[in-house]
Coordinates of C-alpha atoms in Angstrom, one line a residue:
M1 CA 0.0 0.0 0.0
R2 CA 1.3 3.5 -0.9
V3 CA 0.4 7.0 0.3
I4 CA 0.3 10.1 -1.8
G5 CA 0.4 13.5 -0.1
T6 CA -0.5 16.9 -1.6
A7 CA 1.4 20.1 -1.1
G8 CA 1.1 23.6 -2.5
H9 CA -0.1 27.1 -2.0
V10 CA -3.6 27.9 -0.7
D11 CA -6.4 28.0 -3.3
H12 CA -4.2 26.3 -6.0
G13 CA -6.8 23.5 -6.2
K14 CA -5.4 20.6 -4.2
S15 CA -8.7 19.5 -2.7
T16 CA -10.6 20.0 -6.0
L17 CA -7.9 17.9 -7.8
I18 CA -8.2 15.1 -5.2
Q19 CA -12.0 15.1 -5.6
A20 CA -11.7 14.9 -9.4
L21 CA -9.2 12.0 -9.1
T22 CA -11.0 10.0 -6.4
G23 CA -14.6 11.1 -6.3
I24 CA -14.1 11.8 -2.6
N25 CA -14.3 15.3 -1.1
P26 CA -11.3 15.4 1.3
D27 CA -12.6 18.5 3.1
R28 CA -14.6 16.7 5.8
L29 CA -15.1 19.6 8.2
K30 CA -18.2 21.9 7.8
E31 CA -16.1 25.0 8.1
E32 CA -13.8 23.8 5.3
Q33 CA -16.7 23.3 3.0
E34 CA -18.2 26.6 3.9
R35 CA -14.9 28.5 3.4
E36 CA -13.8 26.3 0.5
M37 CA -10.4 26.1 2.1
T38 CA -8.7 23.1 3.7
I39 CA -7.9 23.6 7.4
D40 CA -7.0 20.2 8.6
L41 CA -5.9 16.9 7.0
G42 CA -8.2 15.3 4.5
F43 CA -8.2 11.7 3.3
A44 CA -9.2 9.8 0.2
W45 CA -8.1 6.9 -1.9
I46 CA -7.8 6.0 -5.6
T47 CA -7.4 2.9 -7.8
L48 CA -4.8 3.6 -10.4
P49 CA -4.8 2.1 -13.9
S50 CA -2.7 -0.9 -12.8
G51 CA -5.3 -1.8 -10.2
R52 CA -3.1 -0.6 -7.4
E53 CA -5.1 1.2 -4.6
V54 CA -3.3 4.1 -2.9
S55 CA -4.2 6.4 -0.1
V56 CA -4.3 10.2 -0.5
V57 CA -3.6 12.7 2.3
D58 CA -4.7 16.2 1.4
V59 CA -3.0 19.0 3.4
P60 CA -3.9 22.6 4.0
G61 CA -2.0 25.2 1.9
H62 CA -2.7 28.3 4.0
E63 CA 0.3 29.6 6.0
D64 CA -1.8 29.6 9.1
F65 CA -2.2 25.8 8.9
I66 CA 1.3 24.7 8.1
K67 CA 1.4 22.8 11.4
N68 CA -1.5 20.7 10.2
M69 CA 0.2 20.2 6.9
L70 CA 3.3 18.9 8.7
A71 CA 1.2 16.3 10.5
G72 CA 0.2 14.7 7.2
V73 CA 3.4 14.6 5.1
G74 CA 5.6 12.6 7.3
G75 CA 4.5 9.1 6.1
I76 CA 4.0 9.7 2.4
D77 CA 5.6 7.8 -0.5
L78 CA 4.9 10.4 -3.2
A79 CA 4.4 14.1 -3.1
L80 CA 1.9 15.7 -5.4
L81 CA 2.9 19.3 -5.6
V82 CA 0.0 21.4 -6.9
V83 CA 0.7 24.7 -8.6
A84 CA -2.0 26.8 -10.3
A85 CA -1.2 27.7 -13.8
D86 CA -2.8 31.2 -13.5
E87 CA -0.7 32.1 -10.4
A88 CA 2.5 30.0 -10.8
V89 CA 5.0 29.6 -7.9
M90 CA 3.7 31.3 -4.7
P91 CA 5.1 31.7 -1.1
Q92 CA 3.5 28.5 0.3
T93 CA 4.6 26.6 -2.8
R94 CA 8.2 27.4 -1.8
E95 CA 7.7 26.6 1.9
H96 CA 6.0 23.3 1.1
L97 CA 8.7 22.5 -1.4
A98 CA 11.4 23.2 1.3
I99 CA 9.5 20.9 3.7
L100 CA 9.3 18.0 1.1
D101 CA 13.0 18.5 0.4
L102 CA 14.0 18.4 4.1
L103 CA 11.8 15.2 4.6
H104 CA 13.4 13.6 1.5
V105 CA 10.1 12.4 0.1
P106 CA 11.2 9.7 -2.3
Q107 CA 8.9 10.3 -5.3
S108 CA 7.1 13.4 -6.6
V109 CA 4.9 14.7 -9.4
V110 CA 3.9 18.4 -10.1
A111 CA 0.3 18.9 -11.0
L112 CA 0.0 22.2 -13.0
T113 CA -3.7 22.8 -12.4
K114 CA -6.3 25.3 -13.7
I115 CA -4.9 25.3 -17.3
D116 CA -8.5 26.0 -18.4
L117 CA -8.0 29.5 -16.9
V118 CA -5.0 30.3 -19.1
D119 CA -5.5 31.1 -22.8
D120 CA -1.9 32.0 -23.6
P121 CA 0.3 28.9 -24.4
E122 CA 3.5 31.0 -23.9
W123 CA 2.4 31.7 -20.3
L124 CA 2.1 28.0 -19.6
D125 CA 5.6 27.5 -21.0
L126 CA 7.0 30.2 -18.8
V127 CA 5.3 28.7 -15.7
Q128 CA 6.8 25.3 -16.5
V129 CA 10.3 26.9 -16.9
E130 CA 9.9 28.7 -13.6
L131 CA 8.8 25.4 -11.9
E132 CA 11.8 23.5 -13.2
E133 CA 14.1 26.3 -11.9
T134 CA 12.4 26.3 -8.5
L135 CA 12.7 22.5 -8.2
A136 CA 16.4 22.4 -9.2
G137 CA 18.6 21.4 -6.3
T138 CA 15.8 19.7 -4.3
V139 CA 14.6 16.2 -4.1
L140 CA 11.8 17.2 -6.6
A141 CA 14.4 18.1 -9.3
G142 CA 13.3 16.5 -12.6
A143 CA 9.9 15.6 -11.3
P144 CA 7.3 15.1 -14.0
I145 CA 5.1 18.2 -14.6
V146 CA 1.6 17.4 -15.7
P147 CA -0.6 20.2 -17.0
L148 CA -4.3 19.5 -16.2
S149 CA -7.7 20.9 -15.3
A150 CA -9.7 19.3 -12.5
R151 CA -12.8 21.2 -13.8
T152 CA -12.7 19.9 -17.4
G153 CA -10.8 16.6 -16.7
A154 CA -8.0 17.5 -19.2
G155 CA -4.7 15.7 -18.2
L156 CA -6.2 13.7 -15.4
D157 CA -5.6 10.3 -17.1
I158 CA -2.0 11.4 -17.8
L159 CA -1.6 12.2 -14.1
R160 CA -3.1 8.8 -13.0
A161 CA -0.7 7.0 -15.3
T162 CA 2.3 9.1 -14.1
L163 CA 1.5 8.4 -10.5
D164 CA 1.1 4.7 -11.3
Q165 CA 4.4 4.4 -13.0
L166 CA 6.4 6.2 -10.2
L167 CA 4.8 4.1 -7.5
T168 CA 5.6 0.9 -9.4
E169 CA 9.2 1.9 -9.4
A170 CA 9.2 2.9 -5.7
T171 CA 11.1 0.9 -3.1
P172 CA 8.8 -1.2 -0.9
R173 CA 8.2 -0.1 2.7
P174 CA 10.4 -2.1 5.0
D175 CA 8.8 -4.5 7.5
L176 CA 11.1 -4.4 10.6
G177 CA 8.7 -6.3 12.8
R178 CA 8.3 -3.2 15.0
P179 CA 5.1 -1.5 13.9
R180 CA 4.2 2.1 14.9
L181 CA 1.4 4.3 13.8
P182 CA 1.7 8.0 14.5
I183 CA -1.8 9.2 15.3
D184 CA -3.1 12.1 13.1
R185 CA -6.8 11.7 14.1
A186 CA -8.6 10.3 17.2
F187 CA -12.4 10.1 17.6
T188 CA -15.2 7.9 18.8
I189 CA -17.8 5.9 16.9
S190 CA -21.0 5.0 18.7
G191 CA -21.0 1.3 19.6
F192 CA -17.3 0.9 18.8
G193 CA -15.4 3.3 21.0
T194 CA -12.0 4.9 20.3
V195 CA -10.7 5.0 16.7
V196 CA -7.3 6.4 15.7
T197 CA -5.9 6.9 12.2
G198 CA -2.4 7.2 10.7
T199 CA 0.1 5.7 8.3
L200 CA 1.6 2.5 9.5
T201 CA 5.3 2.1 9.4
D202 CA 8.1 -0.4 10.3
G203 CA 5.8 -3.5 10.8
G204 CA 2.2 -4.9 10.7
F205 CA -0.7 -4.9 13.1
A206 CA -3.4 -7.6 13.3
V207 CA -6.8 -7.7 15.0
G208 CA -6.4 -8.9 18.6
D209 CA -2.9 -7.5 19.0
E210 CA -2.0 -5.9 22.3
V211 CA -0.8 -2.4 21.8
E212 CA 0.6 0.5 23.7
V213 CA 0.0 4.2 23.1
L214 CA 3.1 6.3 23.7
P215 CA 4.2 8.5 25.4
A216 CA 1.6 7.9 28.1
G217 CA 2.1 4.1 28.0
R218 CA -1.6 3.3 28.0
R219 CA -2.3 -0.3 26.9
G220 CA -5.2 -1.8 25.0
R221 CA -6.1 -4.2 22.2
I222 CA -6.9 -3.8 18.5
R223 CA -10.6 -4.5 18.3
G224 CA -10.8 -3.8 14.6
L225 CA -8.8 -2.5 11.6
Q226 CA -10.1 -0.6 8.6
S227 CA -8.3 0.7 5.5
H228 CA -10.3 2.8 3.0
K229 CA -13.5 2.0 4.9
T230 CA -12.9 -1.8 4.4
R231 CA -12.4 -4.2 7.3
V232 CA -9.1 -6.0 7.3
T233 CA -7.6 -8.5 9.7
R234 CA -4.0 -7.4 9.2
A235 CA -2.4 -4.1 8.2
T236 CA 1.0 -3.9 6.5
P237 CA 3.6 -1.1 6.5
G238 CA 2.8 1.9 4.3
R239 CA -1.0 1.5 4.7
R240 CA -3.4 4.2 5.9
V241 CA -5.2 2.5 8.8
A242 CA -8.0 3.2 11.2
I243 CA -7.6 1.2 14.4
N244 CA -10.5 0.6 16.7
L245 CA -8.9 0.4 20.2
S246 CA -10.5 -1.3 23.2
G247 CA -9.4 -0.4 26.7
I248 CA -8.3 3.1 25.8
E249 CA -10.6 6.2 26.0
V250 CA -10.4 8.8 23.2
A251 CA -9.6 11.5 25.8
E252 CA -6.4 9.5 26.6
V253 CA -4.9 9.9 23.0
Q254 CA -4.1 12.9 20.9
R255 CA -2.5 13.8 17.6
G256 CA 1.2 13.0 17.8
D257 CA 0.9 10.0 20.0
V258 CA 2.1 6.7 18.6
V259 CA 0.5 3.2 18.7
V260 CA 3.2 0.5 19.1
R261 CA 3.6 -3.1 20.4
P262 CA 4.3 -3.0 24.1
G263 CA 8.0 -2.6 24.9
S264 CA 9.1 -2.1 21.3
Y265 CA 9.7 1.6 21.5
A266 CA 10.2 4.2 24.2
A267 CA 9.5 7.9 24.2
T268 CA 12.4 10.4 24.4
T269 CA 13.1 14.0 25.3
L270 CA 16.7 14.2 24.0
I271 CA 17.8 13.3 20.5
D272 CA 21.0 13.5 18.5
V273 CA 20.5 14.8 15.0
V274 CA 22.0 16.3 11.8
L275 CA 20.4 19.7 11.3
R276 CA 20.2 21.6 8.1
L277 CA 19.2 25.3 8.0
L278 CA 17.4 26.5 4.9
P279 CA 19.3 29.0 2.7
D280 CA 16.5 31.5 3.1
A281 CA 16.3 31.1 6.9
G282 CA 17.2 34.8 7.2
R283 CA 19.7 34.6 10.1
A284 CA 22.0 32.2 11.8
L285 CA 20.7 29.7 14.3
R286 CA 22.1 30.3 17.8
H287 CA 23.0 27.7 20.4
N288 CA 20.2 26.9 22.8
Q289 CA 17.6 28.7 20.5
E290 CA 14.0 27.7 21.0
L291 CA 12.2 26.2 18.0
D292 CA 9.1 24.1 17.2
F293 CA 10.0 20.5 16.4
F294 CA 7.8 18.3 14.0
S295 CA 8.2 14.6 13.2
G296 CA 5.5 12.2 12.2
A297 CA 2.3 13.7 13.5
A298 CA 4.0 15.1 16.6
E299 CA 4.6 18.8 17.4
V300 CA 6.6 19.9 20.4
P301 CA 8.8 22.9 21.5
C302 CA 12.5 22.2 21.6
H303 CA 15.9 23.8 22.4
V304 CA 18.8 23.3 20.0
R305 CA 22.3 22.4 21.4
L306 CA 24.7 22.9 18.5
I307 CA 27.6 20.4 18.5
G308 CA 31.0 21.6 17.2
T309 CA 29.9 25.1 16.2
R310 CA 28.8 28.2 17.9
E311 CA 26.1 29.1 15.4
L312 CA 24.6 27.6 12.2
A313 CA 24.5 29.8 9.2
P314 CA 21.7 29.7 6.6
G315 CA 22.3 26.8 4.1
E316 CA 24.7 25.0 6.4
R317 CA 24.5 21.7 8.4
S318 CA 25.6 20.8 11.9
F319 CA 25.4 18.1 14.4
A320 CA 23.1 19.0 17.3
Q321 CA 21.2 17.7 20.3
L322 CA 17.5 18.7 20.5
R323 CA 16.0 18.9 24.0
L324 CA 12.2 18.3 23.6
A325 CA 9.8 19.9 26.0
R326 CA 7.8 16.7 26.4
P327 CA 8.3 13.0 25.4
V328 CA 8.0 12.0 21.8
T329 CA 8.2 8.5 20.2
L330 CA 11.0 8.6 17.7
A331 CA 13.6 6.2 16.0
R332 CA 16.9 6.5 14.3
G333 CA 16.5 7.6 10.7
D334 CA 13.3 9.6 11.3
R335 CA 13.1 12.9 9.5
F336 CA 12.0 16.1 11.2
I337 CA 11.3 19.8 10.6
V338 CA 12.1 22.8 12.8
R339 CA 10.2 26.1 12.7
Q340 CA 10.6 29.4 14.2
P341 CA 7.7 29.9 16.7
S342 CA 7.1 33.6 16.1
P343 CA 6.7 34.8 13.5
S344 CA 6.0 31.2 12.4
R345 CA 8.2 30.0 9.5
T346 CA 10.1 26.9 8.5
L347 CA 13.8 27.2 9.2
G348 CA 15.2 23.7 8.5
G349 CA 15.2 20.1 9.4
G350 CA 17.2 16.9 9.3
V351 CA 17.5 13.3 10.4
I352 CA 17.7 11.6 13.8
L353 CA 21.0 9.8 14.5
D354 CA 20.2 8.6 18.0
A355 CA 16.7 8.7 19.5
H356 CA 18.0 7.8 23.0
P357 CA 21.5 9.3 23.7
A358 CA 22.9 8.4 27.1
R359 CA 23.4 12.1 28.1
R360 CA 24.1 15.6 27.0
W361 CA 27.4 15.7 25.1
R362 CA 30.1 18.3 25.6
R363 CA 29.8 20.5 22.5
F364 CA 33.4 20.8 21.5
R365 CA 34.9 17.5 22.8
P366 CA 36.7 15.6 20.1
D367 CA 35.2 12.3 21.3
S368 CA 31.7 13.8 21.0
L369 CA 32.3 14.9 17.5
Q370 CA 33.8 11.5 16.6
R371 CA 30.7 9.8 18.0
F372 CA 28.4 12.0 15.8
R373 CA 30.5 11.3 12.7
L374 CA 30.2 7.6 13.3
L375 CA 26.5 7.8 13.8
A376 CA 26.1 9.9 10.6
E377 CA 28.2 7.5 8.6
G378 CA 26.6 4.4 10.2
S379 CA 27.1 3.1 13.7
P380 CA 28.7 -0.3 14.3
A381 CA 25.3 -1.7 15.1
D382 CA 23.9 -0.5 11.8
L383 CA 26.9 -1.9 9.8
L384 CA 26.7 -5.2 11.7
L385 CA 22.9 -5.4 10.9
Q386 CA 23.7 -4.8 7.2
H387 CA 26.2 -7.7 7.3
L388 CA 23.7 -9.9 9.1
Q389 CA 20.9 -9.2 6.6
A390 CA 23.2 -10.1 3.7
G391 CA 23.6 -13.7 4.7
E392 CA 21.1 -14.7 7.4
P393 CA 20.7 -17.0 9.3
T394 CA 24.4 -17.1 10.2
D395 CA 26.7 -17.7 13.1
D396 CA 28.8 -15.3 15.1
A397 CA 32.1 -16.2 13.4
T398 CA 30.8 -15.7 9.9
L399 CA 29.0 -12.5 10.9
R400 CA 32.2 -10.9 12.2
K401 CA 34.3 -11.6 9.1
N402 CA 35.3 -8.5 7.1
L403 CA 33.7 -6.0 9.5
P404 CA 35.2 -2.5 9.3
F405 CA 35.7 -2.2 13.1
P406 CA 37.4 -4.3 15.9
S407 CA 36.0 -7.5 17.3
E408 CA 35.2 -5.9 20.7
S409 CA 33.1 -3.2 18.8
A410 CA 31.3 -6.1 17.0
E411 CA 30.5 -7.8 20.3
A412 CA 29.0 -4.5 21.7
A413 CA 27.1 -3.9 18.5
L414 CA 25.6 -7.4 18.5
A415 CA 24.6 -7.0 22.1
Q416 CA 22.9 -3.7 21.2
L417 CA 21.0 -5.2 18.2
L418 CA 19.8 -8.1 20.4
E419 CA 18.8 -5.8 23.2
E420 CA 16.9 -3.4 20.8
G421 CA 15.1 -6.3 19.2
R422 CA 16.7 -5.6 15.8
A423 CA 18.3 -9.1 15.8
R424 CA 17.5 -12.3 17.5
R425 CA 19.4 -15.5 18.4
L426 CA 17.8 -18.9 17.8
A427 CA 18.1 -22.0 20.0
D428 CA 21.0 -23.4 17.9
G429 CA 23.0 -20.1 18.4
S430 CA 22.3 -18.8 14.8
L431 CA 21.5 -15.2 14.3
L432 CA 19.0 -13.3 12.1
S433 CA 17.7 -9.8 11.9
A434 CA 14.2 -8.8 13.0
T435 CA 13.5 -8.1 9.3
G436 CA 14.8 -11.6 8.4
W437 CA 12.7 -13.2 11.1
T438 CA 9.6 -11.4 9.8
R439 CA 10.5 -12.3 6.2
L440 CA 11.1 -16.0 6.9
T441 CA 8.1 -16.5 9.2
T442 CA 5.9 -14.7 6.6
E443 CA 7.3 -17.0 3.9
M444 CA 6.7 -20.0 6.2
A445 CA 3.1 -18.9 6.8
T446 CA 2.4 -18.2 3.1
A447 CA 3.9 -21.6 2.1
L448 CA 1.8 -23.4 4.6
A449 CA -1.4 -21.5 3.6
D450 CA -0.8 -22.4 0.0
Y451 CA -0.2 -26.0 0.9
H452 CA -3.4 -26.2 2.9
R453 CA -5.3 -24.8 0.0
E454 CA -3.7 -27.2 -2.5
F455 CA -4.0 -30.3 -0.2
P456 CA -7.1 -29.8 2.0
L457 CA -7.0 -33.4 3.2
R458 CA -3.5 -33.4 4.5
L459 CA -2.7 -32.5 8.1
G460 CA 0.2 -30.3 7.1
M461 CA 3.4 -30.0 5.0
P462 CA 6.3 -32.4 5.6
R463 CA 9.0 -30.4 7.4
E464 CA 11.6 -31.3 4.9
E465 CA 9.5 -29.8 2.1
L466 CA 9.0 -26.7 4.1
A467 CA 12.8 -26.3 4.7
S468 CA 13.3 -26.7 1.0
R469 CA 10.8 -24.0 0.2
L470 CA 12.5 -21.6 2.6
N471 CA 15.9 -22.6 1.1
L472 CA 17.3 -23.4 4.6
K473 CA 19.7 -26.1 5.7
P474 CA 18.4 -28.6 8.4
K475 CA 20.1 -27.1 11.4
P476 CA 19.0 -23.4 11.0
F477 CA 15.6 -24.6 9.8
A478 CA 15.0 -26.7 12.9
A479 CA 15.9 -23.7 15.1
L480 CA 13.7 -21.4 13.1
L481 CA 10.8 -23.9 13.3
A482 CA 11.2 -24.3 17.0
A483 CA 11.1 -20.5 17.6
A484 CA 8.1 -20.1 15.3
E485 CA 6.3 -22.9 17.1
A486 CA 7.2 -21.4 20.5
E487 CA 5.6 -18.1 19.4
G488 CA 2.4 -19.9 18.2
L489 CA 3.0 -19.2 14.5
V490 CA 3.0 -22.8 13.5
V491 CA 2.3 -26.3 14.9
E492 CA 4.5 -29.4 14.2
S493 CA 3.3 -32.9 14.8
G494 CA 4.4 -36.2 13.4
G495 CA 6.9 -34.6 11.1
V496 CA 4.4 -32.3 9.4
V497 CA 3.9 -28.6 10.0
R498 CA 0.6 -26.6 9.8
L499 CA -0.8 -23.2 10.7
P500 CA -2.4 -23.1 14.2
E501 CA -5.9 -22.4 12.9
Y502 CA -5.8 -25.0 10.2
E503 CA -8.1 -28.1 10.5
V504 CA -9.1 -30.7 8.0
H505 CA -12.9 -30.6 7.2
L506 CA -14.5 -33.5 5.4
S507 CA -17.6 -33.2 3.3
R508 CA -20.7 -35.3 4.0
D509 CA -19.8 -37.6 1.1
Q510 CA -16.2 -38.0 2.4
E511 CA -17.5 -38.8 5.9
D512 CA -19.8 -41.5 4.3
Q513 CA -16.9 -43.0 2.4
V514 CA -14.8 -43.1 5.6
R515 CA -17.6 -44.9 7.5
A516 CA -18.0 -47.4 4.8
L517 CA -14.3 -48.2 4.6
L518 CA -13.9 -48.5 8.4
A519 CA -17.0 -50.8 8.5
Q520 CA -15.2 -53.1 6.1
F521 CA -12.2 -53.2 8.5
E522 CA -14.5 -54.0 11.4
A523 CA -16.3 -56.8 9.4
A524 CA -13.0 -58.5 8.7
P525 CA -10.5 -57.2 11.3
Y526 CA -7.7 -59.7 10.7
T527 CA -8.1 -59.9 6.9
P528 CA -9.2 -56.4 6.0
P529 CA -9.2 -54.7 2.6
N530 CA -5.7 -54.2 1.2
A531 CA -4.3 -50.7 0.6
G532 CA -5.2 -50.8 -3.1
D533 CA -8.9 -51.7 -2.4
A534 CA -9.0 -49.1 0.4
A535 CA -7.7 -46.4 -2.0
R536 CA -10.3 -47.3 -4.6
T537 CA -13.0 -46.9 -1.9
V538 CA -12.0 -43.5 -0.6
G539 CA -9.3 -42.2 -2.9
D540 CA -5.5 -41.8 -2.3
E541 CA -5.7 -38.4 -0.4
L542 CA -8.5 -39.4 2.0
L543 CA -6.7 -42.7 2.7
S544 CA -3.5 -40.8 3.4
L545 CA -5.5 -38.6 5.9
L546 CA -6.8 -41.7 7.7
I547 CA -3.3 -43.1 8.1
A548 CA -1.9 -39.7 9.1
R549 CA -4.4 -39.1 11.9
G550 CA -4.2 -42.7 13.1
D551 CA -7.5 -44.1 12.0
L552 CA -5.5 -46.8 10.2
I553 CA -2.0 -48.1 10.6
R554 CA 0.2 -48.9 7.5
V555 CA 1.9 -52.2 8.3
S556 CA 3.4 -52.7 4.8
P557 CA 2.8 -51.1 1.4
E558 CA -0.2 -53.4 1.0
V559 CA -1.4 -54.2 4.5
L560 CA -3.4 -51.8 6.7
L561 CA -4.9 -52.5 10.2
T562 CA -7.0 -50.6 12.6
P563 CA -5.2 -49.4 15.8
A564 CA -7.1 -51.9 18.0
V565 CA -6.2 -54.9 15.8
Y566 CA -2.6 -53.7 15.4
D567 CA -2.2 -53.4 19.2
E568 CA -3.9 -56.9 19.8
M569 CA -1.7 -58.7 17.3
S570 CA 1.5 -57.0 18.4
T571 CA 0.8 -57.7 22.0
F572 CA 0.2 -61.4 21.2
V573 CA 3.6 -61.6 19.4
V574 CA 5.5 -60.1 22.4
E575 CA 3.7 -62.3 25.0
H576 CA 4.1 -65.5 22.9
I577 CA 7.8 -64.9 22.4
T578 CA 8.2 -64.2 26.2
A579 CA 6.4 -67.4 27.1
H580 CA 7.8 -69.7 24.4
G581 CA 11.1 -68.2 23.4
G582 CA 10.0 -67.3 19.8
I583 CA 7.2 -67.3 17.3
V584 CA 6.8 -68.3 13.6
A585 CA 4.4 -66.8 11.1
G586 CA 2.1 -69.9 11.2
E587 CA 1.5 -69.5 14.9
L588 CA 0.4 -65.8 14.4
R589 CA -1.7 -66.8 11.4
D590 CA -3.5 -69.6 13.3
R591 CA -4.1 -67.5 16.4
F592 CA -6.0 -64.8 14.4
D593 CA -7.4 -67.0 11.6
T594 CA -5.7 -64.6 9.1
S595 CA -3.6 -65.3 6.0
R596 CA 0.2 -65.8 5.8
K597 CA 0.4 -62.4 3.9
Y598 CA -1.0 -60.5 6.9
A599 CA 1.1 -62.5 9.5
I600 CA 4.4 -62.0 7.5
A601 CA 3.6 -58.3 7.0
L602 CA 3.1 -57.7 10.8
L603 CA 6.2 -59.6 11.7
E604 CA 8.4 -57.8 9.2
H605 CA 6.9 -54.5 10.5
L606 CA 7.9 -55.4 14.0
D607 CA 11.4 -56.3 12.8
N608 CA 11.7 -52.8 11.2
K609 CA 10.5 -51.2 14.4
R610 CA 13.3 -53.2 16.2
V611 CA 10.7 -55.0 18.5
T612 CA 11.7 -58.4 17.1
R613 CA 14.6 -60.0 15.3
R614 CA 14.4 -62.8 12.7
I615 CA 16.5 -66.0 13.1
G616 CA 15.7 -68.4 10.3
D617 CA 11.9 -68.7 10.4
K618 CA 11.6 -67.7 14.0
R619 CA 11.3 -64.2 15.6
I620 CA 12.7 -63.4 19.0
L621 CA 12.6 -60.2 21.0
R622 CA 15.5 -57.8 20.5

């Protein structure tokens, strides 16, 4: 699932364009519809020509509502910058562009709207040239520019196709197994209770999951999930999601809070960052200056501690520590924006290097600067994680080969990854990343689900076949399977593996066939139908099910017995040998009035099970 976010100057037609594309009016508030101006975030969705369904977040363009805009653009995959052809680039166009650049939005398209209001083709050409010059040097440089009219429909098909192509080329959202949903809306629905919405990142949620709302730490459960007003049982990263929470009141959550799995994240009030000041910031940023901090859907005042410099000039970068006025849930790699509180304007932004530094660092200490440089280039833990993901599962010795730092640093980095849950150690000592664990267990579940659909009369997939499908050797596969079973993801029994919820269900005709076959075995318990006749009665798959679940026991390729008869005849063999020192096939045949074929088959079966041993024509106990 992908998310498109709008950006652009007020009254340039963002909401009108979204309604023309999706058929949904994103202006949900009465005041917005009366004033014909977006005030808060709006939401819609669209099915693109390839059949891909994507979410759309519509943001306000007016300078008074930039803070609301920032709450909506943090989780988007593609920016749709809207510029009206009759007005061209305007002040909020430039501020929104700066924000998209600071957030490094990966894909972008420019919608040149209202072309129906422009009669002069040369004017359109000039506007496009100005747009290209404005975008130069930003992450939107080279973005497709699509002239269109939301009123007449001209260019809309081209825009849809352009969005589709770019999203097809986009890198998939990573599943780190540590889901978090920054809340951008919280409300109640009669009969359901608290509902929160946001864009899910870093992992998936499922109905029934226990969750925690940070920073307050309130716990509840997921009662229901919806995406685009459709109920789902599981939500994956990158999806716009509405979560119905049980056990949490709507008054206990607010915009900027984050829904996570309990214990997977912690809120913070001190972060290490790389901070970039915009070239048009106006003046240098001073040490300890107060700013407004925005990340995800959160907004909080902060103070800037510049590291290694006394002030930060417009257009320059610096390491810094930000002291947040209240706790916010953040992670390494998150992007952020800082704004001047009064008069309100965007000054810069950057990326978080460490969301939980141990302390406030000395600003000009060489070791402090070295630490920031290492974090910016990639910490030992990050580098170790990259090596792990390149060849997992693996062992400690293999993992530490060719690392660009000493062995003792690797040990500390591995301990950090294990403590943070970004890596895990299996029972055999092998290691894999949280992403690898999620990938392998997802592949395991998918393979089993496919197998259950293909073979509905089998109790599960043979474990050797599952290992082959996962392309794992026996030892790491056994450890992975044991861990997956311990977490309730799969069940193994008798050498076959199944999903926990899977059960074999027989039709009425199949139940009748089973009863008819077992009746034949009851009618002639010591000379029952052979395997070929049984298969002709119920079919190969159903006969295999009866053997797998123990309704019948295969003594030889041709001989089947019921469990009761098998136990009776086996017990007689053991007792007869104990009393007489041995047994021959004729004695077993005569005792049960059976044929030599059945007697020989049972005795050879007991030989193979190492209960008996053959000496000439006689069997003795091993």
